[in-house]
Amino acid sequence: MSTTSKENYLKAIYNYQSLESDTATTSNLANYLNVSNAAISDMAKKLSDIGLITYEKYKGMELTSKGEKIALNVIRRHRLWELFLMKVLELKWSEVHDEAEQLEHHTSEALIDQIDKFLNFPDFDPHGHPIPKKNGLLPKYPKTLLLSNAELNRNYVFVRVNDRESELISFLTNLGLILNTNLTVKEKFSFDESIVVRINDRNISLSKKVSENMYVQLI
Amino acid sequence: MSTTSKENYLKAIYNYQSLESDTATTSNLANYLNVSNAAISDMAKKLSDIGLITYEKYKGMELTSKGEKIALNVIRRHRLWELFLMKVLELKWSEVHDEAEQLEHHTSEALIDQIDKFLNFPDFDPHGHPIPKKNGLLPKYPKTLLLSNAELNRNYVFVRVNDRESELISFLTNLGLILNTNLTVKEKFSFDESIVVRINDRNISLSKKVSENMYVQLI
DNA sequence: TTATAAAATTAAGCATGCTTAAATATATTT
DNA sequence: AAATATATTTAAGCATGCTTAATTTTATAA
Ligand SMILES: [Mn+2]
Ligand SMILES: [Mn+2]
Ligand SMILES: [Mn+2]
Ligand SMILES: [Mn+2]
């Protein structure tokens, strides 16, 4: 019923659904999942048939409560694995996402609950994402904004990062830019939308690509 | 190239190949893997085409050194996962096999090496099976025989159990029959091939089905 | 040795999850 | 409001890994 592929589609739809800035369109999902638009249309029919999304041709799709429940469960497995791999098995910050991307589809309820327990029921994964609880609810997490939207000369703390590109994570690690680092935007260049941030008395230049994948919180 | 299905076939072939009492025939594999004979013939062609087994129609199949290497690698992942799940995540003796059956196909080299290291490079899994080393070699392990073939009134130690049926493992657990238990066969009944074994001053009757899945070592 | 039984293979077909190319619907310009 | 561009869906087809039914090969018995 819920294969690896279907789980990934549901997660992707959830992702767009929970964004206020974007929606789960066919093209968005195709791009996100690296498949053709035709594959999305195809799967939309199937997911709709089994009651996991609502779908009207040309109008887009939405998770049903059943579909959302599955999506959150997969996300829970993903994020618990990430934290476990990092804290217990010492995998790198940049490696855990790809590994979890596989494991999330092949982990029983009993196993994931043991991992949850072993980690003492954590609220956040290594990239600052909230971990859905066994009951399906997300823990409370703070309002954040993209670093690319942060204002000049105010104090922020780096609290979350998009983990889908391991290169980016490695890059940040090399810069010493780990979660919970304090920073201030000192300059913004409009010609390439790069910025200069001050971190621990060091000025670092970050491209648009980088700053729009980092989330910060005002302090 | 090497999918979940192919990995399972290679493991199954390895299994029969390493048995002196049986061989990797089409029917054996079909029965072991719970698929039709036709599926085995089909896959034999494919595995042969990609150089993982040698195969002559009606004559049977054998792993090439390339195929055996993959098989041993999957077995390594399987057994390391089993031990890790039991020792670290406290899954039950009867649960770890089914869980590992999935995880073995979705674990990177980096991760399995970390698990190996975390467990301090163990030689045996929870069911007494030797764990292939990173270099592809099996650790030395003692000569054993099936409990069903053990002689009356000699002292044996229970060292290995077939882990493919979780019901059997639960059954043994309930009897207190864990690995490294000493035992003596007191009676053998020919009419149903059941036996009576003496364990810790208790006499226990075991069916043929049970005794031919337990391996013992003479002491 | 020939007949029969058992084992293995081939043939045809199905589900899943993709692809590219063609068709159609929706959005944007003029 | 048409014309054009963009987004989406449909059509046809492919790979993988199965199935059942038919056929062929090999093994066993008479
Ligand atoms: Mn992730
Ligand atoms: Mn993450
Ligand atoms: Mn096992
Ligand atoms: Mn085992």
XYZ file of C-alpha atoms (C1' of nucleotides) and ligand atoms in Angstrom:
502
model
C 0.000 0.000 0.000
C 2.540 2.649 1.098
C 5.748 2.022 -0.822
C 9.036 3.911 -0.643
C 8.023 5.941 -3.646
C 4.606 6.826 -2.264
C 6.131 7.798 1.081
C 8.508 10.156 -0.684
C 5.679 11.747 -2.641
C 3.630 12.266 0.507
C 6.602 13.826 2.280
C 7.211 16.141 -0.653
C 3.572 17.231 -0.735
C 3.647 17.812 3.015
C 6.759 19.899 2.581
C 5.131 22.272 0.109
C 1.868 22.281 2.005
C 3.604 23.463 5.166
C 5.376 26.276 3.335
C 3.528 29.557 3.289
C 5.591 30.789 0.336
C 4.945 27.953 -2.091
C 2.459 25.215 -2.982
C 2.507 21.586 -4.087
C 2.158 21.999 -7.828
C 3.005 19.313 -10.351
C 6.127 21.140 -11.496
C 7.314 21.860 -7.981
C 7.006 18.235 -6.977
C 8.624 17.042 -10.196
C 11.550 19.301 -9.566
C 11.778 18.403 -5.879
C 11.616 14.655 -6.480
C 13.686 14.684 -9.650
C 11.112 12.959 -11.792
C 9.082 14.058 -14.814
C 5.821 15.980 -14.575
C 4.128 12.943 -16.084
C 5.269 10.831 -13.157
C 3.652 13.290 -10.756
C 0.310 13.281 -12.585
C 0.442 9.513 -12.642
C 1.129 9.164 -8.948
C -1.413 11.856 -8.059
C -4.120 9.623 -9.477
C -2.888 6.648 -7.502
C -2.536 8.499 -4.202
C -5.968 9.980 -4.688
C -7.422 6.539 -5.475
C -6.176 5.150 -2.177
C -7.369 8.155 -0.228
C -4.065 9.728 0.749
C -4.524 12.997 -1.147
C -7.337 14.934 -2.727
C -6.699 15.701 -6.353
C -8.540 17.563 -9.049
C -6.923 17.627 -12.437
C -5.187 20.935 -13.170
C -6.163 22.149 -9.699
C -3.455 20.590 -7.567
C -3.350 18.187 -4.665
C -3.608 18.184 -0.892
C -2.944 15.581 1.746
C -5.949 13.998 3.388
C -5.639 13.526 7.143
C -4.713 9.925 6.423
C -2.002 11.058 4.002
C -0.685 13.666 6.394
C -0.458 11.110 9.141
C 1.727 8.901 6.965
C 3.866 11.851 5.863
C 4.484 12.927 9.445
C 5.346 9.394 10.384
C 7.959 9.131 7.643
C 9.354 12.511 8.662
C 9.506 11.299 12.244
C 11.504 8.264 11.203
C 13.787 10.395 9.057
C 14.621 12.906 11.734
C 15.036 10.392 14.541
C 17.428 8.410 12.365
C 19.408 11.540 11.543
C 19.889 12.400 15.188
C 20.669 8.826 16.142
C 23.235 8.402 13.385
C 24.943 11.591 14.421
C 24.856 11.243 18.193
C 25.378 7.513 18.529
C 27.154 6.400 15.382
C 29.161 9.554 14.766
C 28.180 10.109 11.179
C 28.871 13.588 9.851
C 26.367 16.414 9.825
C 26.485 16.322 6.048
C 26.016 12.559 5.773
C 23.016 11.800 7.942
C 20.354 13.143 5.623
C 21.111 10.834 2.690
C 21.375 7.855 4.990
C 18.077 8.666 6.706
C 16.458 9.123 3.317
C 16.784 5.349 2.866
C 16.307 4.122 6.416
C 13.057 6.060 6.882
C 11.315 3.567 4.596
C 12.580 0.407 6.244
C 12.122 0.899 9.947
C 9.434 -0.760 12.021
C 7.346 1.069 14.588
C 9.035 -0.939 17.356
C 12.501 0.062 16.200
C 11.787 3.748 15.759
C 10.182 3.869 19.193
C 13.317 2.351 20.703
C 15.447 4.943 18.932
C 13.140 7.676 20.224
C 13.483 6.308 23.731
C 17.243 5.870 23.433
C 17.561 9.552 22.490
C 15.222 10.520 25.325
C 12.409 11.704 23.069
C 14.195 14.604 21.368
C 12.394 17.594 19.845
C 14.816 18.546 17.073
C 16.955 16.821 14.472
C 20.586 17.798 13.747
C 19.482 20.426 11.234
C 17.047 22.112 13.587
C 13.899 20.507 12.210
C 11.173 19.536 14.677
C 10.661 15.802 15.153
C 7.016 14.691 15.011
C 6.016 12.882 18.193
C 4.615 9.374 18.282
C 1.147 10.895 18.610
C 1.653 12.707 15.295
C 2.076 16.194 16.715
C 5.042 18.475 16.126
C 6.812 19.975 19.130
C 6.538 23.741 19.528
C 9.214 25.528 17.579
C 10.110 29.193 17.277
C 9.248 31.599 14.470
C 12.153 31.837 12.129
C 13.086 33.666 8.950
C 15.451 33.028 6.103
C 18.890 34.510 6.631
C 18.466 36.036 3.179
C 15.578 38.063 4.590
C 17.312 39.124 7.795
C 17.835 42.813 8.488
C 21.155 44.568 8.757
C 22.835 44.932 12.134
C 20.413 42.918 14.196
C 21.351 39.900 16.263
C 20.194 36.515 15.120
C 20.901 32.924 15.997
C 21.268 30.275 13.321
C 18.620 27.661 14.198
C 17.794 25.597 11.146
C 19.237 24.578 7.789
C 17.874 22.929 4.693
C 19.510 19.527 4.783
C 18.813 18.272 1.268
C 22.170 19.319 -0.152
C 25.046 17.707 1.655
C 27.526 19.992 -0.119
C 25.942 22.985 1.564
C 26.143 21.329 4.971
C 29.821 20.462 4.470
C 30.451 24.028 3.358
C 28.888 25.441 6.524
C 30.761 22.970 8.698
C 34.033 24.091 7.163
C 33.168 27.684 7.947
C 32.460 26.712 11.553
C 28.871 27.720 10.964
C 27.037 25.219 13.144
C 23.583 25.450 14.649
C 23.101 27.945 17.501
C 25.841 30.248 16.252
C 25.062 33.945 16.752
C 25.403 36.238 13.782
C 24.731 39.708 12.427
C 24.245 40.741 8.818
C 26.709 43.545 8.096
C 26.204 44.055 4.364
C 23.849 43.122 1.583
C 24.888 43.349 -2.053
C 22.028 43.713 -4.460
C 23.957 42.837 -7.624
C 24.309 39.156 -6.659
C 22.264 39.111 -3.458
C 25.265 37.930 -1.480
C 25.643 39.078 2.115
C 28.386 39.545 4.681
C 27.710 38.184 8.144
C 29.703 38.715 11.293
C 30.283 35.562 13.328
C 32.613 35.362 16.314
C 34.452 38.538 15.244
C 34.898 37.186 11.753
C 33.293 38.565 8.611
C 32.097 35.905 6.194
C 30.611 36.363 2.755
C 27.696 34.114 1.881
C 26.083 33.725 -1.530
C 22.342 33.978 -2.069
C 22.259 30.198 -2.546
C 23.652 29.747 0.944
C 21.695 32.415 2.815
C 18.350 31.301 1.419
C 18.878 27.835 2.870
C 19.653 29.022 6.391
C 17.009 29.938 8.946
C 17.640 32.357 11.769
C 15.777 33.595 14.818
C 15.896 37.113 16.188
C 17.445 37.426 19.639
C 22.691 -3.128 -10.543
C 22.352 -4.908 -7.175
C 18.789 -4.407 -5.997
C 17.127 -5.662 -2.825
C 15.761 -8.622 -4.723
C 19.095 -9.536 -6.298
C 20.842 -9.259 -2.933
C 18.341 -11.660 -1.439
C 18.842 -14.156 -4.243
C 22.619 -14.002 -3.873
C 22.336 -14.525 -0.124
C 20.050 -17.512 -0.658
C 22.413 -19.070 -3.173
C 25.328 -18.507 -0.804
C 23.338 -20.171 1.925
C 22.816 -23.388 -0.009
C 26.321 -23.294 -1.431
C 27.813 -23.223 2.055
C 25.692 -26.161 3.193
C 27.283 -29.572 2.728
C 23.909 -31.281 2.987
C 22.058 -29.417 0.280
C 22.537 -27.451 -2.948
C 21.139 -24.338 -4.608
C 18.549 -25.885 -6.881
C 15.723 -23.967 -8.473
C 13.132 -25.558 -6.191
C 15.196 -25.038 -3.075
C 15.639 -21.376 -3.809
C 11.986 -20.956 -4.774
C 10.964 -22.490 -1.502
C 13.522 -20.517 0.519
C 12.624 -17.187 -1.050
C 8.902 -17.850 -1.262
C 8.617 -17.220 -4.963
C 7.728 -19.450 -7.909
C 10.240 -21.663 -9.706
C 9.712 -19.478 -12.750
C 10.936 -16.452 -10.832
C 14.145 -18.292 -9.978
C 14.823 -19.296 -13.586
C 14.145 -15.733 -14.619
C 16.493 -14.218 -12.103
C 19.168 -16.850 -12.763
C 19.442 -15.547 -16.294
C 19.752 -11.965 -15.071
C 22.328 -12.704 -12.389
C 24.318 -14.718 -14.868
C 24.124 -11.894 -17.434
C 25.656 -9.438 -14.988
C 28.328 -11.886 -13.930
C 27.266 -12.612 -10.367
C 26.574 -16.309 -10.842
C 27.411 -19.004 -13.362
C 24.349 -20.716 -14.725
C 23.725 -23.512 -17.125
C 20.128 -24.377 -17.792
C 18.982 -27.468 -15.927
C 22.411 -27.724 -14.347
C 22.112 -25.245 -11.508
C 23.901 -22.093 -10.457
C 26.945 -21.022 -8.504
C 28.154 -17.692 -7.237
C 31.072 -16.126 -9.051
C 33.678 -14.541 -6.808
C 32.016 -11.207 -7.567
C 28.641 -12.624 -6.544
C 30.009 -14.198 -3.407
C 31.615 -10.940 -2.397
C 28.260 -9.182 -2.615
C 26.509 -11.999 -0.751
C 29.016 -11.888 2.085
C 28.674 -8.139 2.254
C 24.918 -8.323 2.620
C 25.297 -11.036 5.258
C 27.782 -8.806 7.064
C 25.292 -5.959 7.115
C 22.526 -8.286 8.241
C 24.421 -9.773 11.169
C 25.938 -6.520 12.354
C 22.498 -4.928 12.351
C 21.073 -7.858 14.321
C 23.678 -7.532 17.017
C 23.407 -3.765 17.129
C 19.632 -3.816 17.396
C 19.810 -6.297 20.222
C 22.700 -4.875 22.207
C 22.100 -1.175 21.722
C 18.436 -0.785 20.959
C 17.153 -3.657 23.059
C 15.064 -5.360 20.421
C 14.126 -8.927 21.192
C 16.078 -11.970 20.087
C 13.108 -12.982 17.968
C 12.644 -9.545 16.381
C 16.086 -8.631 15.100
C 16.169 -10.956 12.110
C 13.126 -9.520 10.350
C 14.288 -5.984 11.004
C 17.791 -6.732 9.684
C 16.270 -8.377 6.637
C 15.180 -4.897 5.545
C 18.028 -2.763 6.845
C 20.702 -4.914 5.186
C 19.685 -3.488 1.814
C 19.695 0.147 2.822
C 22.888 0.733 4.737
C 25.935 2.522 3.369
C 29.458 1.243 3.774
C 30.245 4.184 6.076
C 27.336 3.390 8.366
C 27.981 -0.332 8.628
C 31.635 0.331 9.402
C 30.591 2.649 12.229
C 28.272 -0.021 13.598
C 31.103 -2.554 13.364
C 33.379 -0.182 15.253
C 30.726 0.663 17.851
C 30.325 -3.048 18.603
C 34.096 -3.462 18.707
C 34.298 -5.648 15.597
C 32.300 -8.618 16.850
C 32.691 -12.153 15.450
C 29.176 -13.528 15.992
C 25.612 -12.354 15.661
C 22.914 -12.975 18.307
C 22.049 -16.347 16.772
C 25.624 -17.582 16.739
C 26.301 -16.909 13.066
C 29.761 -15.658 12.116
C 29.923 -12.060 10.921
C 31.943 -11.555 7.734
C 34.734 -9.062 8.255
C 35.190 -5.907 6.208
C 37.832 -7.763 4.192
C 35.240 -10.364 3.197
C 36.553 -13.197 5.346
C 34.576 -15.101 7.946
C 35.981 -15.397 11.457
C 36.973 -18.876 12.547
C 34.089 -20.786 14.016
C 33.798 -24.212 15.584
C 32.515 -27.397 13.980
C 28.935 -27.904 14.938
C 26.180 -30.414 14.348
C 22.433 -30.318 14.338
C 20.899 -31.094 17.702
C 18.731 -33.600 15.837
C 21.914 -35.507 15.015
C 23.426 -35.329 18.498
C 24.159 -38.559 20.344
C 22.529 -39.702 23.563
C 24.128 -38.841 26.894
C 26.937 -36.671 25.629
C 27.483 -33.085 26.668
C 26.853 -30.348 24.148
C 26.601 -26.601 24.184
C 23.932 -24.814 22.167
C 25.893 -22.451 19.885
C 23.764 -21.499 16.898
C 20.145 -21.306 15.807
C 18.402 -20.840 12.501
C 16.947 -17.357 12.845
C 14.519 -17.287 9.937
C 11.486 -18.218 11.984
C 10.824 -15.768 14.770
C 8.237 -18.107 16.301
C 10.948 -20.672 16.902
C 13.202 -18.104 18.557
C 10.392 -16.903 20.827
C 9.658 -20.498 21.696
C 13.256 -21.140 22.714
C 13.390 -17.921 24.699
C 10.325 -18.953 26.644
C 11.988 -22.265 27.476
C 15.055 -20.394 28.694
C 17.011 -22.029 25.911
C 19.474 -19.282 25.050
C 22.837 -19.553 23.324
C 25.674 -21.159 25.311
C 23.312 -23.313 27.337
C 24.704 -26.774 28.088
C 22.534 -29.761 27.306
C 22.404 -33.534 27.010
C 20.094 -35.608 24.864
C 18.406 -38.143 27.144
C 15.923 -39.766 24.775
C 15.144 -40.007 21.084
C 11.739 -41.120 19.873
C 11.742 -42.577 16.418
C 7.995 -42.384 15.813
C 7.995 -38.579 15.573
C 11.723 -37.880 15.837
C 11.172 -35.774 18.924
C 13.845 -35.770 21.607
C 14.173 -35.098 25.322
C 17.048 -32.896 26.407
C 18.284 -32.222 29.905
C 19.055 -28.566 30.591
C 19.868 -27.197 34.039
C 18.332 -30.242 35.740
C 15.186 -29.922 33.697
C 13.972 -32.347 31.059
C 12.499 -30.703 28.007
C 10.839 -32.329 25.033
C 11.676 -30.863 21.641
C 10.012 -31.689 18.346
C 11.993 -32.609 15.240
C 11.134 -29.196 13.808
C 12.878 -27.560 16.744
C 15.917 -29.824 17.063
C 16.795 -29.625 13.396
C 17.082 -25.867 13.623
C 19.450 -25.849 16.589
C 23.206 -26.361 16.287
C 25.309 -27.736 19.099
C 28.980 -28.286 19.757
C 30.460 -31.206 21.635
C 32.194 -30.352 24.903
C 14.325 -49.293 -22.581
C 10.333 -47.143 -22.432
C 6.839 -44.968 -19.579
C 5.978 -41.908 -16.009
C 7.016 -38.550 -12.556
C 9.447 -34.574 -11.062
C 12.058 -30.483 -11.915
C 13.119 -26.674 -14.649
C 12.267 -23.480 -18.249
C 9.547 -20.679 -21.370
C 5.471 -17.985 -22.555
C 2.202 -14.641 -21.597
C 0.652 -11.316 -18.580
C 0.338 -8.043 -14.483
C 1.679 -4.111 -11.081
C 4.780 -0.431 -10.033
C 7.165 3.491 -11.191
C 9.435 5.555 -14.313
C 10.412 7.760 -19.370
C 9.509 10.802 -23.797
C 6.315 12.737 -26.999
C 1.786 14.368 -28.048
C -2.411 16.510 -26.651
C -4.987 19.615 -23.849
C -5.981 22.938 -20.356
C -4.771 27.219 -18.031
C -2.228 31.643 -17.723
C -0.201 35.599 -19.777
C 0.483 38.964 -23.554
C -0.770 41.712 -26.995
C -10.709 38.567 -27.087
C -7.229 36.245 -29.568
C -2.814 34.634 -29.734
C 0.845 32.707 -27.468
C 3.285 30.665 -23.729
C 3.343 27.660 -19.828
C 1.659 23.958 -17.042
C -0.449 19.690 -16.846
C -2.264 15.511 -18.397
C -2.583 11.555 -21.518
C -0.559 8.031 -24.484
C 2.703 4.671 -25.445
C 6.481 2.207 -23.941
C 10.233 0.267 -20.897
C 12.605 -2.218 -16.765
C 11.992 -4.943 -12.715
C 10.150 -8.676 -10.386
C 6.665 -11.227 -9.840
C 2.471 -14.650 -11.317
C 0.069 -18.974 -13.628
C -0.081 -22.171 -17.377
C 2.193 -24.668 -20.942
C 6.287 -26.956 -22.507
C 10.583 -29.218 -22.222
C 14.239 -31.583 -19.936
C 15.971 -34.728 -16.595
C 15.319 -38.366 -13.187
C 13.018 -42.550 -11.665
C 10.369 -46.762 -12.191
C 8.430 -50.458 -14.510
Mn 17.000 15.244 6.353
Mn 17.396 16.997 9.027
Mn 19.101 -13.195 10.566
Mn 21.181 -14.033 12.920
